[in-house]
PDB file of C-alpha atoms in Angstrom:
ATOM      1  CA  MET G   1     -77.575 -28.209 -14.459  1.00 53.00           C
ATOM      2  CA  ASP G   2     -74.853 -28.529 -11.307  1.00 51.00           C
ATOM      3  CA  SER G   3     -76.796 -26.611  -8.980  1.00 52.00           C
ATOM      4  CA  GLN G   4     -73.724 -25.856  -6.921  1.00 58.00           C
ATOM      5  CA  THR G   5     -71.189 -24.072  -9.599  1.00 66.00           C
ATOM      6  CA  GLY G   6     -73.790 -23.283 -12.107  1.00 79.00           C
ATOM      7  CA  ASP G   7     -72.147 -25.183 -15.357  1.00 89.00           C
ATOM      8  CA  ILE G   8     -74.303 -27.612 -17.704  1.00 92.00           C
ATOM      9  CA  ILE G   9     -72.820 -30.610 -18.037  1.00 93.00           C
ATOM     10  CA  ILE G  10     -74.123 -32.375 -21.249  1.00 94.00           C
ATOM     11  CA  THR G  11     -74.518 -36.138 -20.317  1.00 94.00           C
ATOM     12  CA  ILE G  12     -74.771 -38.366 -24.462  1.00 93.00           C
ATOM     13  CA  GLY G  13     -75.179 -41.597 -24.369  1.00 91.00           C
ATOM     14  CA  GLY G  14     -75.635 -44.455 -27.729  1.00 88.00           C
ATOM     15  CA  LYS G  15     -75.316 -47.484 -29.375  1.00 84.00           C
ATOM     16  CA  ALA G  16     -70.858 -48.377 -29.895  1.00 80.00           C
ATOM     17  CA  GLY G  17     -70.290 -46.648 -33.570  1.00 81.00           C
ATOM     18  CA  GLN G  18     -73.486 -44.811 -33.515  1.00 85.00           C
ATOM     19  CA  GLY G  19     -71.276 -41.744 -33.066  1.00 88.00           C
ATOM     20  CA  VAL G  20     -71.363 -40.397 -29.094  1.00 88.00           C
ATOM     21  CA  LEU G  21     -67.690 -38.766 -29.015  1.00 88.00           C
ATOM     22  CA  SER G  22     -68.420 -37.524 -32.356  1.00 92.00           C
ATOM     23  CA  ALA G  23     -71.655 -35.600 -31.628  1.00 94.00           C
ATOM     24  CA  GLY G  24     -69.501 -35.196 -27.940  1.00 93.00           C
ATOM     25  CA  ALA G  25     -66.298 -33.343 -29.612  1.00 94.00           C
ATOM     26  CA  PHE G  26     -68.481 -31.177 -32.031  1.00 96.00           C
ATOM     27  CA  ILE G  27     -70.800 -29.797 -29.280  1.00 95.00           C
ATOM     28  CA  GLU G  28     -67.534 -30.231 -26.893  1.00 95.00           C
ATOM     29  CA  GLN G  29     -65.972 -26.775 -29.754  1.00 96.00           C
ATOM     30  CA  ILE G  30     -69.054 -24.855 -30.034  1.00 96.00           C
ATOM     31  CA  PHE G  31     -68.865 -23.962 -27.184  1.00 96.00           C
ATOM     32  CA  TYR G  32     -65.160 -23.989 -26.684  1.00 95.00           C
ATOM     33  CA  LYS G  33     -65.563 -21.753 -29.778  1.00 96.00           C
ATOM     34  CA  LYS G  34     -68.202 -18.863 -27.805  1.00 96.00           C
ATOM     35  CA  GLY G  35     -65.476 -18.728 -25.355  1.00 95.00           C
ATOM     36  CA  PHE G  36     -66.453 -21.416 -22.475  1.00 95.00           C
ATOM     37  CA  TYR G  37     -64.674 -23.483 -20.599  1.00 95.00           C
ATOM     38  CA  THR G  38     -64.898 -27.292 -21.011  1.00 95.00           C
ATOM     39  CA  PHE G  39     -64.357 -30.038 -20.030  1.00 94.00           C
ATOM     40  CA  MET G  40     -65.090 -34.184 -22.197  1.00 93.00           C
ATOM     41  CA  TRP G  41     -64.839 -37.702 -20.727  1.00 92.00           C
ATOM     42  CA  ASN G  42     -65.423 -40.687 -21.603  1.00 88.00           C
ATOM     43  CA  GLU G  43     -66.641 -43.678 -20.932  1.00 82.00           C
ATOM     44  CA  TYR G  44     -64.487 -46.633 -21.792  1.00 70.00           C
ATOM     45  CA  PRO G  45     -65.197 -47.358 -24.960  1.00 65.00           C
ATOM     46  CA  SER G  46     -67.843 -50.901 -25.615  1.00 62.00           C
ATOM     47  CA  LEU G  47     -65.594 -53.145 -27.356  1.00 69.00           C
ATOM     48  CA  ILE G  48     -67.881 -55.030 -28.378  1.00 69.00           C
ATOM     49  CA  LYS G  49     -70.458 -54.240 -31.628  1.00 69.00           C
ATOM     50  CA  GLY G  50     -73.854 -53.391 -30.391  1.00 70.00           C
ATOM     51  CA  GLY G  51     -72.082 -52.227 -26.418  1.00 80.00           C
ATOM     52  CA  HIS G  52     -73.230 -48.917 -24.889  1.00 84.00           C
ATOM     53  CA  ASN G  53     -70.777 -45.482 -25.029  1.00 86.00           C
ATOM     54  CA  ALA G  54     -70.885 -41.929 -23.015  1.00 91.00           C
ATOM     55  CA  VAL G  55     -70.085 -39.514 -22.675  1.00 94.00           C
ATOM     56  CA  MET G  56     -70.359 -36.441 -20.471  1.00 94.00           C
ATOM     57  CA  ILE G  57     -69.070 -32.001 -21.828  1.00 95.00           C
ATOM     58  CA  ARG G  58     -68.766 -29.361 -18.466  1.00 94.00           C
ATOM     59  CA  ILE G  59     -69.578 -26.282 -19.655  1.00 95.00           C
ATOM     60  CA  SER G  60     -68.221 -23.078 -17.482  1.00 94.00           C
ATOM     61  CA  ASP G  61     -67.735 -19.397 -17.573  1.00 92.00           C
ATOM     62  CA  THR G  62     -64.902 -19.906 -15.399  1.00 91.00           C
ATOM     63  CA  PRO G  63     -61.649 -22.311 -15.875  1.00 91.00           C
ATOM     64  CA  VAL G  64     -62.523 -26.315 -15.692  1.00 86.00           C
ATOM     65  CA  MET G  65     -59.395 -28.908 -14.384  1.00 80.00           C
ATOM     66  CA  ALA G  66     -62.211 -32.248 -13.334  1.00 78.00           C
ATOM     67  CA  PRO G  67     -64.984 -33.637 -14.649  1.00 74.00           C
TER      68      PRO G  67
END
């Protein structure tokens, strides 16, 4: 939780090909459908098999315009 805004920030990381982006999109949709504002961003995906990827989701009860 962000102590200044009260927003929830979730970070998911793993090896390329493990479904990190899919898991992030799934979590974002759950909160969006429950009426929260969401903002999801991912680090540039690894093009090398076994490289690492990460996705971050910001969840808020007020509009979110940036990470």
